[in-house]
mmCIF file of C-alpha atoms in Angstrom:
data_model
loop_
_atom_site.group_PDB
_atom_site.id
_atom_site.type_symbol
_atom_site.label_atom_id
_atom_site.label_comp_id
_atom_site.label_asym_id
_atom_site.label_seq_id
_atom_site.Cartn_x
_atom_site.Cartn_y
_atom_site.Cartn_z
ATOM 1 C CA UNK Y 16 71.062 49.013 24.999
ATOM 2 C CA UNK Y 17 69.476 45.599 25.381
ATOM 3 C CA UNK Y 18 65.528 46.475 26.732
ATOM 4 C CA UNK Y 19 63.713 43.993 29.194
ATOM 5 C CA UNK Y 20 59.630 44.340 29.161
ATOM 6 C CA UNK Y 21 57.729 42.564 31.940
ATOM 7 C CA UNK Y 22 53.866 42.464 32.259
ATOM 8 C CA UNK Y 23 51.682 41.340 34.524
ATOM 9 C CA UNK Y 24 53.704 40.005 38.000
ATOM 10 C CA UNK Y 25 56.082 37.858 36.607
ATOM 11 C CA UNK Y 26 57.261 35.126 39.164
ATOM 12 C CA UNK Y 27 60.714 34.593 39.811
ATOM 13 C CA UNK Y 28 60.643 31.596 42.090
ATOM 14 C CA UNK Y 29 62.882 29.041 41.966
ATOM 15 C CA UNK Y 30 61.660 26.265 40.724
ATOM 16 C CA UNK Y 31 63.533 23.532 42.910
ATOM 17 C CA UNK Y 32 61.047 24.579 45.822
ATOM 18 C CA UNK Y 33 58.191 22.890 43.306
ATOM 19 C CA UNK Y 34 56.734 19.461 44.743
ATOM 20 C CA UNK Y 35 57.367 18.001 41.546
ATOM 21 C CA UNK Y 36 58.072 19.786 38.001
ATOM 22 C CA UNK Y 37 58.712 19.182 34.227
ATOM 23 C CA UNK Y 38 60.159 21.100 31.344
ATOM 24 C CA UNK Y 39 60.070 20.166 27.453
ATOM 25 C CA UNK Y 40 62.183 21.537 24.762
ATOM 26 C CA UNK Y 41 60.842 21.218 21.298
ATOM 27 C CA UNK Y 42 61.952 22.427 18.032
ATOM 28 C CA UNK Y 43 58.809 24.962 16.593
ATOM 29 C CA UNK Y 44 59.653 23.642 13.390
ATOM 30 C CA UNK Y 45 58.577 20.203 14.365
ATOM 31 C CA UNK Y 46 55.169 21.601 15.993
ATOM 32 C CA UNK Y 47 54.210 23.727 13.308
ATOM 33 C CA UNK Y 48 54.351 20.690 10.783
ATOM 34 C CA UNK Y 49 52.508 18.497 12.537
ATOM 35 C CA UNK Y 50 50.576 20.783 14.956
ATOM 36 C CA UNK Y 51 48.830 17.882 16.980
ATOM 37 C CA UNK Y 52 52.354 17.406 18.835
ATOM 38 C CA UNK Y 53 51.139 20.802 20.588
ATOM 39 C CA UNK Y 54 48.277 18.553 22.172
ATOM 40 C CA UNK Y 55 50.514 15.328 22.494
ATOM 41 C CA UNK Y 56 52.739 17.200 24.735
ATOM 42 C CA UNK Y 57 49.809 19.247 26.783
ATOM 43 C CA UNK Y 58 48.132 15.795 27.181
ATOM 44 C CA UNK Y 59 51.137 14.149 28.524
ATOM 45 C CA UNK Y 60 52.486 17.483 30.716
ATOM 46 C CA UNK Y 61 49.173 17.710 32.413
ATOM 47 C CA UNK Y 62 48.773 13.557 32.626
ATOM 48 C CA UNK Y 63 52.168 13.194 34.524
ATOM 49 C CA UNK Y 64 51.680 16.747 36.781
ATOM 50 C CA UNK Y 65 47.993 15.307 37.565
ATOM 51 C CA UNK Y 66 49.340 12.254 39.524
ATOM 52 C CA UNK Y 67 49.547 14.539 42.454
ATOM 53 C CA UNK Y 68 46.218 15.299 42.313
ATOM 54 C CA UNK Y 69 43.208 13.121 43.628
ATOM 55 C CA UNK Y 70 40.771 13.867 40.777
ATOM 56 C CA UNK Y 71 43.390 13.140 38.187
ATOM 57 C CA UNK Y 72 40.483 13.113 35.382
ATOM 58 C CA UNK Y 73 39.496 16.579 36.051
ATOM 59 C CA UNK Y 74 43.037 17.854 36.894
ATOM 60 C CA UNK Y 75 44.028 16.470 33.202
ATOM 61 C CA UNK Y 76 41.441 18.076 31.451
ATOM 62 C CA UNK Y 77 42.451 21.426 33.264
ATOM 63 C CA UNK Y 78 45.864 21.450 32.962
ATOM 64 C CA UNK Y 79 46.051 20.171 29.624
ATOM 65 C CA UNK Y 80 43.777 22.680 28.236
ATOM 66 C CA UNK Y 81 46.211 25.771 30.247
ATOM 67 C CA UNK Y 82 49.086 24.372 28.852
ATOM 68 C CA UNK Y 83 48.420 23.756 25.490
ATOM 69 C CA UNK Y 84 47.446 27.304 25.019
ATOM 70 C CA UNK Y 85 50.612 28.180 26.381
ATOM 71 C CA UNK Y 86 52.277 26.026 24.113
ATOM 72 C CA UNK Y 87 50.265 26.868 20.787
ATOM 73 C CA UNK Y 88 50.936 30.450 21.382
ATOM 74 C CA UNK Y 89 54.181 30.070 21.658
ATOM 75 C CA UNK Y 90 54.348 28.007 18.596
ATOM 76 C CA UNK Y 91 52.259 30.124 16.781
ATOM 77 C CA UNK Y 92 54.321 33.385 17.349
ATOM 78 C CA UNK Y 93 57.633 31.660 16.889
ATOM 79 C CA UNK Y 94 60.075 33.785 14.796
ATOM 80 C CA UNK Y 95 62.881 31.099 12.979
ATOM 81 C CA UNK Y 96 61.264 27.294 12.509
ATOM 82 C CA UNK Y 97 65.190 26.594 13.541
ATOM 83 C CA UNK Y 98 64.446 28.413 17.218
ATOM 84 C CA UNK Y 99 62.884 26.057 20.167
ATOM 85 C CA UNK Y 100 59.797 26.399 22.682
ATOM 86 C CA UNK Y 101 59.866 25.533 25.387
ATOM 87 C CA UNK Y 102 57.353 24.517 28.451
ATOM 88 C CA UNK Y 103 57.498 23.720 31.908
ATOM 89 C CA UNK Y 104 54.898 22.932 34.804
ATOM 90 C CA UNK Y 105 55.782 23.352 38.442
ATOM 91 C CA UNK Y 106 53.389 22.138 40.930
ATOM 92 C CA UNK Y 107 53.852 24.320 44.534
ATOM 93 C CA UNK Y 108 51.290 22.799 46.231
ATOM 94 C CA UNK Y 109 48.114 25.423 46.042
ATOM 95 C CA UNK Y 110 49.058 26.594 42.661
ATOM 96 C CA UNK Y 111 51.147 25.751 39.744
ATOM 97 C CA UNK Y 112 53.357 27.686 37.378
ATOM 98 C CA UNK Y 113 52.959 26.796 33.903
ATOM 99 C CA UNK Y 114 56.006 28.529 31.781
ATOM 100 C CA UNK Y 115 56.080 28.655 28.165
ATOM 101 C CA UNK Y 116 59.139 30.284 25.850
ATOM 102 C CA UNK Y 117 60.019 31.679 22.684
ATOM 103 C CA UNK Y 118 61.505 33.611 20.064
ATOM 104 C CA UNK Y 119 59.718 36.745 18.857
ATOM 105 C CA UNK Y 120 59.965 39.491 16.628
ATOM 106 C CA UNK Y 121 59.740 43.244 17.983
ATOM 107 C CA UNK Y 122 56.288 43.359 16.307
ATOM 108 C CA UNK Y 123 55.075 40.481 17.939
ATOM 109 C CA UNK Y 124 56.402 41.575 21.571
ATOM 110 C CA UNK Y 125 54.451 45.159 20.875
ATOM 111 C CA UNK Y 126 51.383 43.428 20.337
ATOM 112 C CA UNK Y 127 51.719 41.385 23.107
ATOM 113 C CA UNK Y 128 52.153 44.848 24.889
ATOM 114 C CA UNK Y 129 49.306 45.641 23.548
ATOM 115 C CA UNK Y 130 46.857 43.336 24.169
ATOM 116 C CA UNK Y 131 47.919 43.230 28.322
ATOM 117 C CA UNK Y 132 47.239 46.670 28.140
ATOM 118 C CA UNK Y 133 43.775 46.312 26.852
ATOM 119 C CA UNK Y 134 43.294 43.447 29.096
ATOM 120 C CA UNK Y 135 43.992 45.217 31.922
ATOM 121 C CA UNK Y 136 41.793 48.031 31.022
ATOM 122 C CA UNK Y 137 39.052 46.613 29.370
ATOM 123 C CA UNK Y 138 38.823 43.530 31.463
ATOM 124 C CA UNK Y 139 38.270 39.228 30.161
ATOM 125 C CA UNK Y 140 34.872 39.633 29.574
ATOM 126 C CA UNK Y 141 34.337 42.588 27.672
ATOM 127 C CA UNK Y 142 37.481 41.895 25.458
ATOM 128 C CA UNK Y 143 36.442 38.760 24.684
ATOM 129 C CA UNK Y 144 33.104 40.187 23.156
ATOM 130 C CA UNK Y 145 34.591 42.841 21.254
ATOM 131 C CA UNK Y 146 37.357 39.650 19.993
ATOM 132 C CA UNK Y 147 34.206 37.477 19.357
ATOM 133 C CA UNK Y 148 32.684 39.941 17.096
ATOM 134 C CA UNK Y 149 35.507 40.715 15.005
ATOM 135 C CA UNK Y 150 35.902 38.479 11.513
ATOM 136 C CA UNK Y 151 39.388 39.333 10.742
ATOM 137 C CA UNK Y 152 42.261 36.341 12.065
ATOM 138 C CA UNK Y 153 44.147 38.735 13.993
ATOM 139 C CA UNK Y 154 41.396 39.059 16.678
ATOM 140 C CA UNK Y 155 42.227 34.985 17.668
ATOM 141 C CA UNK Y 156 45.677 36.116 18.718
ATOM 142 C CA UNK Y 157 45.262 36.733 22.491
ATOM 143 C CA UNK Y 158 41.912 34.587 23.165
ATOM 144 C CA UNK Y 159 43.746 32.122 24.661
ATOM 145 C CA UNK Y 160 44.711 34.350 27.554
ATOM 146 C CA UNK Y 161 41.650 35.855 27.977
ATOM 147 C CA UNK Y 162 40.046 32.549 28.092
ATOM 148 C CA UNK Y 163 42.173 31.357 31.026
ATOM 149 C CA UNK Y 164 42.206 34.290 32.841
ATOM 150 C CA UNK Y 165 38.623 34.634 32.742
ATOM 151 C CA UNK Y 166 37.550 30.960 33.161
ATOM 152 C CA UNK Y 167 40.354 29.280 35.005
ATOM 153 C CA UNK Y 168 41.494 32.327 37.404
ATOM 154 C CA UNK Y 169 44.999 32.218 35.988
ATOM 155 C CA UNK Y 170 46.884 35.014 36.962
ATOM 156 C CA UNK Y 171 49.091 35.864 33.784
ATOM 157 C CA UNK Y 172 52.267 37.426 33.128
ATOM 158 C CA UNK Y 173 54.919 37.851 30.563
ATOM 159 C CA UNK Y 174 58.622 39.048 30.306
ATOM 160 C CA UNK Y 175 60.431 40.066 26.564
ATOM 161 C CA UNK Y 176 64.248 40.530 26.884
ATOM 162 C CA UNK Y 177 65.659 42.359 23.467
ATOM 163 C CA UNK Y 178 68.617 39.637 22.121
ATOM 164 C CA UNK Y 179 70.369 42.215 20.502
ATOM 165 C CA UNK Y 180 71.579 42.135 17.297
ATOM 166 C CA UNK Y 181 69.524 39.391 15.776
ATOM 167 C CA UNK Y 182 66.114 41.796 16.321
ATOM 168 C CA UNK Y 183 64.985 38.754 18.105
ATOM 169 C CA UNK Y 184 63.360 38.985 21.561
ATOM 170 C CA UNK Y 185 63.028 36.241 23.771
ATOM 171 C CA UNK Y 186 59.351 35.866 25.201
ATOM 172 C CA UNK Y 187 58.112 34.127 28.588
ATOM 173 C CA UNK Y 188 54.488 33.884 29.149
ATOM 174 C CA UNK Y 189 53.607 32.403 32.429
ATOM 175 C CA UNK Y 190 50.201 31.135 34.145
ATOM 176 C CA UNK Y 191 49.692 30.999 37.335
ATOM 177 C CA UNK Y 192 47.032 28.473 38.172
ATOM 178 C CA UNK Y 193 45.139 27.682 41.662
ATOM 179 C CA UNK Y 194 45.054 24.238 42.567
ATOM 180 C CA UNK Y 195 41.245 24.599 43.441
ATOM 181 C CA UNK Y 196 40.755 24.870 39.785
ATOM 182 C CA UNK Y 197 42.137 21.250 38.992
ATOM 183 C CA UNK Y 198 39.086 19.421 40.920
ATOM 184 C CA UNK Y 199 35.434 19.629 39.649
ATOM 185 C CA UNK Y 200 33.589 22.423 42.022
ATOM 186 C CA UNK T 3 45.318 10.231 17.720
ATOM 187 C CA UNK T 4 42.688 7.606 18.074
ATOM 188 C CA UNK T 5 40.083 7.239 15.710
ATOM 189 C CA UNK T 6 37.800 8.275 18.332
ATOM 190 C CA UNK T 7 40.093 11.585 19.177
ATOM 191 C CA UNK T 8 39.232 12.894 15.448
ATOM 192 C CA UNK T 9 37.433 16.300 15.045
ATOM 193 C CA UNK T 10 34.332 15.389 13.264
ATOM 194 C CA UNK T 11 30.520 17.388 12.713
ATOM 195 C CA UNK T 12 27.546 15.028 12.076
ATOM 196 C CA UNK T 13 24.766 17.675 10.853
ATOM 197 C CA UNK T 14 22.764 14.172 9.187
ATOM 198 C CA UNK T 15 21.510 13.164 12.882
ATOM 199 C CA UNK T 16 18.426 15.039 12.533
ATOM 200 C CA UNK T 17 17.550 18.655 10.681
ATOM 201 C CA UNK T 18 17.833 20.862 14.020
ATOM 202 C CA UNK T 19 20.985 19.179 15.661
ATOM 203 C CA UNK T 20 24.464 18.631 15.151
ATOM 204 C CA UNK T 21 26.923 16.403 16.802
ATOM 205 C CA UNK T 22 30.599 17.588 17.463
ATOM 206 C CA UNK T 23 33.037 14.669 18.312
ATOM 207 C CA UNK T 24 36.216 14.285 19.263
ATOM 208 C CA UNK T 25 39.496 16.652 20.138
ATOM 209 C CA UNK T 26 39.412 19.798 18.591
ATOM 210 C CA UNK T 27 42.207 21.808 18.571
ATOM 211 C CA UNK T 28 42.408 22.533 15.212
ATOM 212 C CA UNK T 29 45.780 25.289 14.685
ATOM 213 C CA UNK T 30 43.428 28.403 13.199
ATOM 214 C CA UNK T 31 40.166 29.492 13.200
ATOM 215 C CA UNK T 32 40.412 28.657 8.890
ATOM 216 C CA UNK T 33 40.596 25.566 9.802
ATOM 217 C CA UNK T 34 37.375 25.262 12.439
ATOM 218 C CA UNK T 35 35.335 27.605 9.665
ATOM 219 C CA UNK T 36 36.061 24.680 7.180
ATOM 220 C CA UNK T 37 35.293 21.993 10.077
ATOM 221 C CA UNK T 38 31.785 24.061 10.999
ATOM 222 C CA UNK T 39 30.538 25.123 7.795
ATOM 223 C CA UNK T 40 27.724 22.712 7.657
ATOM 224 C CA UNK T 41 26.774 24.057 10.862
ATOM 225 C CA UNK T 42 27.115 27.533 9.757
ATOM 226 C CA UNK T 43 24.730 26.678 6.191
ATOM 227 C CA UNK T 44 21.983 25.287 8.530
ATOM 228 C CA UNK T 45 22.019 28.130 11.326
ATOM 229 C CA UNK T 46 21.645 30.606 8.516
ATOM 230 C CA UNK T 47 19.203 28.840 6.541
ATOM 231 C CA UNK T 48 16.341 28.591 9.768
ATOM 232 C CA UNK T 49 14.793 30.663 12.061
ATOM 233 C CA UNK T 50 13.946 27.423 13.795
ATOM 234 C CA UNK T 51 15.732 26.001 16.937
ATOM 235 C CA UNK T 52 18.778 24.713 16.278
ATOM 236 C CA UNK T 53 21.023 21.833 18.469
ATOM 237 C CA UNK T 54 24.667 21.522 18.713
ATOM 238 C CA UNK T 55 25.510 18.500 21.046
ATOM 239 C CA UNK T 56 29.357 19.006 22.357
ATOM 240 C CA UNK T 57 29.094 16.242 25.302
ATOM 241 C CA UNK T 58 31.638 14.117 22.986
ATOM 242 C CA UNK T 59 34.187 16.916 22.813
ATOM 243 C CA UNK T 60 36.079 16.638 25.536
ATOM 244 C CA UNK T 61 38.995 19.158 25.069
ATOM 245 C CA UNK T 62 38.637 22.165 22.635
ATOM 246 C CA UNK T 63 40.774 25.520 22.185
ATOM 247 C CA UNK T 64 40.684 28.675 22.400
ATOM 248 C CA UNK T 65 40.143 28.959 18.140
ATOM 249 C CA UNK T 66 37.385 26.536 18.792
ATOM 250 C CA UNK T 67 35.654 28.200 21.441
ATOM 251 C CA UNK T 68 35.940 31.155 18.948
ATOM 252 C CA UNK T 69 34.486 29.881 16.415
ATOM 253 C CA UNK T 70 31.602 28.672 18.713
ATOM 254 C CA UNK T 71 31.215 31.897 19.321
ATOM 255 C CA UNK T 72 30.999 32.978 15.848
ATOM 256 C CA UNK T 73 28.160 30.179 15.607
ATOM 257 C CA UNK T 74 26.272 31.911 18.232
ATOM 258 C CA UNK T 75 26.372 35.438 16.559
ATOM 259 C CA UNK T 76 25.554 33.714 13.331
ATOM 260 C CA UNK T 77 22.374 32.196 14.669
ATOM 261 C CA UNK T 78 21.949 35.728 16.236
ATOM 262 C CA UNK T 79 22.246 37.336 13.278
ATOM 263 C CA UNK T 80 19.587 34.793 11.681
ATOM 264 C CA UNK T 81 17.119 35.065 14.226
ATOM 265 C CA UNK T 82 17.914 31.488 15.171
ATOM 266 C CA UNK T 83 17.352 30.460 19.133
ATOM 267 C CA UNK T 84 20.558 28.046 19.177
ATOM 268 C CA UNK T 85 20.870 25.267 22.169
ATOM 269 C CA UNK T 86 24.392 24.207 23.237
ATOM 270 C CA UNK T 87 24.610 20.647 24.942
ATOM 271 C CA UNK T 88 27.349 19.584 27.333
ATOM 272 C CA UNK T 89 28.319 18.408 30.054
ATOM 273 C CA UNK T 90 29.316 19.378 33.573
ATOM 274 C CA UNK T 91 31.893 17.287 34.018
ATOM 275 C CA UNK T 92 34.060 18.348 31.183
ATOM 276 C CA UNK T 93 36.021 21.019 32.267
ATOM 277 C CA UNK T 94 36.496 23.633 29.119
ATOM 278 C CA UNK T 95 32.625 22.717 28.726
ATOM 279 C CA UNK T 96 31.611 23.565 32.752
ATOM 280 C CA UNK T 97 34.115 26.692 32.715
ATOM 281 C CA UNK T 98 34.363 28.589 29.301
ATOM 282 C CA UNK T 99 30.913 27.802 27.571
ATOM 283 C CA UNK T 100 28.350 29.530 30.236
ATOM 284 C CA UNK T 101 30.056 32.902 29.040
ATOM 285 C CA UNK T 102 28.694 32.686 25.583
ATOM 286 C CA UNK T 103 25.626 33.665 26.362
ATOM 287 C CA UNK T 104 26.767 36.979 26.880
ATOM 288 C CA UNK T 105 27.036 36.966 23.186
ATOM 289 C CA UNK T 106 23.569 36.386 22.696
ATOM 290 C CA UNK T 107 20.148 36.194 24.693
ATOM 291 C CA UNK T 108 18.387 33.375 22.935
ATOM 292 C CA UNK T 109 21.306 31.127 23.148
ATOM 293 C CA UNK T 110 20.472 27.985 25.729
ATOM 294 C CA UNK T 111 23.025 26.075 27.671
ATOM 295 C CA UNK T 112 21.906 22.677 28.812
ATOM 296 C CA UNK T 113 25.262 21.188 30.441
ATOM 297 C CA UNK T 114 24.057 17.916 31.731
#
C-alpha cells in the first residue's frame, strides 16, 4: 500500500487564487553540473515575484535567498540525475508560498522525518547550535530550514507520497513566507 | 556570473582583517572550507582581534552561514575575539548573522 507522510501544515490552496505566480521545471542533472543555475533561477524567481513589491531591492534579496534553499535542497537530495525539480512562487498578497519538488529515496524521506521531528522539539535556535558544532557533512543537511524558519518566520512544511514500485518517493517542501518579511524593518 | 558576483577572500588587506566578496553559494560546506581556509590559518594562529568584513557579500547560503559559524567556534576555540562587519541593509546579513553570537560571547557584530 502506497504511504503518504505530511509534516508540518502543508497548504493545499489552489494556486489560481495567487495575485501572480511562477513555476520552473528543471532537470537535477543540469543543476548538479553546473550548480550556479540553482542561484540563476532563485535570482530570477524572486526578481520577477518582487515587481509586486515596493522595496523590490529588499524583496529580491529575501526571496531569492528562501528560494534558493528550497531549490538546492531539492537538488541536493535528488534521487536519478534523469528525475526533475521543480519550484514555484505564489504571491497571495500577505504571504507567499514558495513550493519546491523532488524525487527521494526512502532514506532520504526518513531523515527528513527526522529532522522535523527534532525541529519541532528542540526548536531553530538550539538545533542550529548543536548543527553548528558538529564537523561531520551530514549536520549541513537541514540548516537551510532552520535558517528560514528561524530568521525569516517561514512557516515550513513537507509532504512524501511512496511511488510504488520504483522505491522512489516524491517530496514537496513548502515555505510559507509573510510579506512583512520582504521590506527592510 | 559577473566578475564582481565571484566568491573571493582577501586575507592580504591588513594582518587582523579579511574581506569576503561576492555571491557565495558555494554547493557544500568542502567547498566554503577550501574558500575560508586562509581565514581559518589566521584565526588559529592569534589570540589577537581578528576582522572579517562581509558588507560586499550580498547573498550567502545556508553552507556559508555554516561555515561562518565554524569560523566563530574556531576563533572560540583559539581564544580569538572575532568582529563580523555588515551591513543592515543586506537582508541574510540584518536577519541570520545577529544569531551567531549565540555561538560565542566574544564575537562582535558591527552591521553598519
Amino acid at each position: 500500500m502506497k504511504q503518504q507522510l505530511t509534516l508540518g501544515e502543508f497548504e493545499g490552496r489552489e494556486l489560481k487564487q495567487a495575485l501572480s505566480r511562477a513555476h520552473v521545471e528543471l532537470p537535477a542533472l543540469t543543476m548538479i553540473a553546473h550548480w550556479r543555475r540553482c542561484g540563476l533561477t532563485a535570482d530570477w524567481l524572486a526578481s520577477m515575484m518582487a515587481y509586486d513589491f515596493e522595496d523590490r531591492e529588499q524583496a529580491t534579496g529575501v526571496l531569492s535567498t528562501v528560494v534558493n534553499e528550497l531549490l538546492e535542497n531539492a537538488v541536493k537530495y535528488c534521487s536519478g540525475g534523469d528525475n526533475a525539480v521543480s519550484v514555484s512562487v505564489a504571491h497571495f498578497g500577505d504571504e507567499l508560498l514558495i513550493e519546491a519538488t523532488n524525487m527521494a529515496d526512502e532514506r532520504r524521506v526518513r531523515a527528513l522525518y527526522a529532522h522535523f521531528s527534532r525541529l519541532e522539539a528542540e526548536g531553530a535556535d538550539k538545533l542550529f547550535e548543536e548543527l553548528a558544532v558538529r564537523s561531520d557533512r551530514a549536520a549541513d543537511a537541514g540548516v537551510g530550514l532552520i535558517i528560514l524558519q528561524r530568521d525569516y518566520g517561514v512557516a515550513i512544511a513537507a509532504q512524501a507520497e511512496d511511488l510504488g514500485e520504483s522505491g522512489l518517493w516524491k517530496v514537496r517542501i513548502q515555505a510559507m513566507l509573510p510579506a512583512e518579511e520582504m521590506t527592510h524593518a | 556570473m559577473t566578475k564582481n558576483d565571484e566568491p573571493s577572500v582577501d586575507c592580504g588587506v591588513a594582518s587582523d582583517r579579511a574581506v569576503l566578496r561576492g555571491v557565495m553559494r558555494l554547493e557544500s560546506v568542502d567547498a566554503y572550507e577550501e574558500l575560508f581556509a586562509p581565514i581559518s590559518e589566521r584565526v588559529a594562529a592569534t589570540s589577537e582581534a581578528y576582522s572579517i568584513d562581509i558588507s560586499a557579500v550580498p547573498l550567502m547560503n545556508s553552507s556559508g552561514i555554516r561555515a561562518l559559524a565554524s569560523l566563530v567556534l574556531e576563533a572560540k576555540d583559539a581564544g580569538c575575539k572575532l568582529v563580523l562587519i555588515g551591513c543592515q541593509s543586506v537582508a541574510w546579513q540584518r536577519k541570520s548573522v545577529p544569531s551567531l553570537q549565540a555561538l560565542y560571547d566574544e564575537l562582535e557584530v558591527q552591521l553598519h
